[in-house]
PDB file of C-alpha atoms in Angstrom:
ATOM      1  CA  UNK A   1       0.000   0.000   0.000  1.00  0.00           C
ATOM      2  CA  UNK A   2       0.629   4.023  -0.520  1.00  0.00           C
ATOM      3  CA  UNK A   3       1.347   4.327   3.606  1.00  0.00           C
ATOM      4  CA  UNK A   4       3.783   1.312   4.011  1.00  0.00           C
ATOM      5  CA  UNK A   5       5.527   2.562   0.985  1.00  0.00           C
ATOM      6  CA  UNK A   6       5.753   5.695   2.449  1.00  0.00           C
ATOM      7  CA  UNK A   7       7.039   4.314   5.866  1.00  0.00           C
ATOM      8  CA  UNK A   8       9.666   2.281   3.731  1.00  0.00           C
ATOM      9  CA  UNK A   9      10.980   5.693   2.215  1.00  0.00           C
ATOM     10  CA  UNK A  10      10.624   7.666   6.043  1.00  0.00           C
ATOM     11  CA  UNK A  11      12.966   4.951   7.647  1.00  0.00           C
ATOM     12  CA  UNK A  12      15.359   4.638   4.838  1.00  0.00           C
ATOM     13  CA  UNK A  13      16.217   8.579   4.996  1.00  0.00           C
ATOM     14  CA  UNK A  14      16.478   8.768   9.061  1.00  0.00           C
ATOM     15  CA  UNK A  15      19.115   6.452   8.543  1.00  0.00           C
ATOM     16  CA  UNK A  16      21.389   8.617   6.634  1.00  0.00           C
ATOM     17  CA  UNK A  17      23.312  10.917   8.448  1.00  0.00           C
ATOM     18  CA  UNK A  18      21.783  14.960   8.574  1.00  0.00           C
ATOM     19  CA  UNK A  19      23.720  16.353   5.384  1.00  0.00           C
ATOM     20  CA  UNK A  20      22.532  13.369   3.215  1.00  0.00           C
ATOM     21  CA  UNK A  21      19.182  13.636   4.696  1.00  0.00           C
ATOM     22  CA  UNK A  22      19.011  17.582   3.341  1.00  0.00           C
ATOM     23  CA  UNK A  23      20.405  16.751   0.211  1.00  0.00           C
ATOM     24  CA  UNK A  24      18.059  13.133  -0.329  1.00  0.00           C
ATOM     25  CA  UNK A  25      15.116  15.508   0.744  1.00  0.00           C
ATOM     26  CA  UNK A  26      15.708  18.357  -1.457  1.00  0.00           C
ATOM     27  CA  UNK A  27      16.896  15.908  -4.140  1.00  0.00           C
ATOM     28  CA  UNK A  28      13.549  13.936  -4.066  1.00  0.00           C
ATOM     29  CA  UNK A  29      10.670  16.776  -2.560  1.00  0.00           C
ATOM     30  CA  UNK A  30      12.038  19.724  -4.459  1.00  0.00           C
ATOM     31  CA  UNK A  31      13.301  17.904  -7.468  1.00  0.00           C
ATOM     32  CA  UNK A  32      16.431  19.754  -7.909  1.00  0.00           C
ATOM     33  CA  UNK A  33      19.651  19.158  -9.742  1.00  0.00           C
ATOM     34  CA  UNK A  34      22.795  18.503  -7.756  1.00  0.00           C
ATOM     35  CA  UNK A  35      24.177  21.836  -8.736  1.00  0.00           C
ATOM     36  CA  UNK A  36      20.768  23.408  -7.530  1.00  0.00           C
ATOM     37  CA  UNK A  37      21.346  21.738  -4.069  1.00  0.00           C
ATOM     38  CA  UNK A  38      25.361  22.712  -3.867  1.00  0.00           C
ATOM     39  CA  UNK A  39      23.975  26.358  -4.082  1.00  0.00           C
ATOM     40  CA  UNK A  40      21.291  25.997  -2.043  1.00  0.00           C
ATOM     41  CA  UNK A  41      23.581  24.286   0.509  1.00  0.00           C
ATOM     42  CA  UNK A  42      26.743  26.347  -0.403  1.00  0.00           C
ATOM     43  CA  UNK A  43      28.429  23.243  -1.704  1.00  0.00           C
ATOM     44  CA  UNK A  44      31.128  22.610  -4.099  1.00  0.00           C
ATOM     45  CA  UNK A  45      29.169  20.257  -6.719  1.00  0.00           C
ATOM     46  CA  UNK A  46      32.321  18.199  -6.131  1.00  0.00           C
ATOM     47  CA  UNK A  47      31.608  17.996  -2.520  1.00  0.00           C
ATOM     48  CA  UNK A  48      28.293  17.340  -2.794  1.00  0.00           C
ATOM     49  CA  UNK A  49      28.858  14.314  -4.898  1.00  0.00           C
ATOM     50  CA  UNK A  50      31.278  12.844  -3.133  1.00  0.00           C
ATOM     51  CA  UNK A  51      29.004  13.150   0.386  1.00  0.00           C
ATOM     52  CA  UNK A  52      25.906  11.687  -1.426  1.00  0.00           C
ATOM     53  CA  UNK A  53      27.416   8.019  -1.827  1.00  0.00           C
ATOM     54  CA  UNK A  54      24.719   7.402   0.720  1.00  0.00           C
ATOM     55  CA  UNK A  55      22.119   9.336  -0.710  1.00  0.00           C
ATOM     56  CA  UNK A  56      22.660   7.262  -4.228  1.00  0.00           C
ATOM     57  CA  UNK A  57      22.480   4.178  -2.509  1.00  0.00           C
ATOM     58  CA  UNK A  58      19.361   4.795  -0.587  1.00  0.00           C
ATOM     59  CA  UNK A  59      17.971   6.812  -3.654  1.00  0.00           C
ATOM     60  CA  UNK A  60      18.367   3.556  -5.164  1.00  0.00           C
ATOM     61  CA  UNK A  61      16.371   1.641  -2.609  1.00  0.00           C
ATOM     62  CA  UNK A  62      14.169   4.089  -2.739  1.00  0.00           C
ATOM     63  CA  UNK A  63      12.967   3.656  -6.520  1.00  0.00           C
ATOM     64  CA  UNK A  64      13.126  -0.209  -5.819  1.00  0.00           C
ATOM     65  CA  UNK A  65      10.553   0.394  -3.092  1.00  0.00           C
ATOM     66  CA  UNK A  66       8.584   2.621  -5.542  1.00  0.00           C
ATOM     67  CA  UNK A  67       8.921  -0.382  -7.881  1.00  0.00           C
ATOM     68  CA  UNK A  68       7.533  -2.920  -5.841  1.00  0.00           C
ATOM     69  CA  UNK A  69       4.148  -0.317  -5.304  1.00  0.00           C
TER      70      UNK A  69
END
Protein backbone atom coordinates (compact mmCIF):
# COMPACT_ATOMS: atom_id res chain seq x y z
CA UNK A 1 0.00 0.00 0.00
CA UNK A 2 0.63 4.02 -0.52
CA UNK A 3 1.35 4.33 3.61
CA UNK A 4 3.78 1.31 4.01
CA UNK A 5 5.53 2.56 0.98
CA UNK A 6 5.75 5.69 2.45
CA UNK A 7 7.04 4.31 5.87
CA UNK A 8 9.67 2.28 3.73
CA UNK A 9 10.98 5.69 2.21
CA UNK A 10 10.62 7.67 6.04
CA UNK A 11 12.97 4.95 7.65
CA UNK A 12 15.36 4.64 4.84
CA UNK A 13 16.22 8.58 5.00
CA UNK A 14 16.48 8.77 9.06
CA UNK A 15 19.11 6.45 8.54
CA UNK A 16 21.39 8.62 6.63
CA UNK A 17 23.31 10.92 8.45
CA UNK A 18 21.78 14.96 8.57
CA UNK A 19 23.72 16.35 5.38
CA UNK A 20 22.53 13.37 3.22
CA UNK A 21 19.18 13.64 4.70
CA UNK A 22 19.01 17.58 3.34
CA UNK A 23 20.40 16.75 0.21
CA UNK A 24 18.06 13.13 -0.33
CA UNK A 25 15.12 15.51 0.74
CA UNK A 26 15.71 18.36 -1.46
CA UNK A 27 16.90 15.91 -4.14
CA UNK A 28 13.55 13.94 -4.07
CA UNK A 29 10.67 16.78 -2.56
CA UNK A 30 12.04 19.72 -4.46
CA UNK A 31 13.30 17.90 -7.47
CA UNK A 32 16.43 19.75 -7.91
CA UNK A 33 19.65 19.16 -9.74
CA UNK A 34 22.79 18.50 -7.76
CA UNK A 35 24.18 21.84 -8.74
CA UNK A 36 20.77 23.41 -7.53
CA UNK A 37 21.35 21.74 -4.07
CA UNK A 38 25.36 22.71 -3.87
CA UNK A 39 23.97 26.36 -4.08
CA UNK A 40 21.29 26.00 -2.04
CA UNK A 41 23.58 24.29 0.51
CA UNK A 42 26.74 26.35 -0.40
CA UNK A 43 28.43 23.24 -1.70
CA UNK A 44 31.13 22.61 -4.10
CA UNK A 45 29.17 20.26 -6.72
CA UNK A 46 32.32 18.20 -6.13
CA UNK A 47 31.61 18.00 -2.52
CA UNK A 48 28.29 17.34 -2.79
CA UNK A 49 28.86 14.31 -4.90
CA UNK A 50 31.28 12.84 -3.13
CA UNK A 51 29.00 13.15 0.39
CA UNK A 52 25.91 11.69 -1.43
CA UNK A 53 27.42 8.02 -1.83
CA UNK A 54 24.72 7.40 0.72
CA UNK A 55 22.12 9.34 -0.71
CA UNK A 56 22.66 7.26 -4.23
CA UNK A 57 22.48 4.18 -2.51
CA UNK A 58 19.36 4.79 -0.59
CA UNK A 59 17.97 6.81 -3.65
CA UNK A 60 18.37 3.56 -5.16
CA UNK A 61 16.37 1.64 -2.61
CA UNK A 62 14.17 4.09 -2.74
CA UNK A 63 12.97 3.66 -6.52
CA UNK A 64 13.13 -0.21 -5.82
CA UNK A 65 10.55 0.39 -3.09
CA UNK A 66 8.58 2.62 -5.54
CA UNK A 67 8.92 -0.38 -7.88
CA UNK A 68 7.53 -2.92 -5.84
CA UNK A 69 4.15 -0.32 -5.30
Amino acid sequence: SGNLHRKRINKLIKNLPQKPQEILSLKIVSNLSFKEIANILNMLVDHLRRATGSVRDTSTKIEHTAEIY
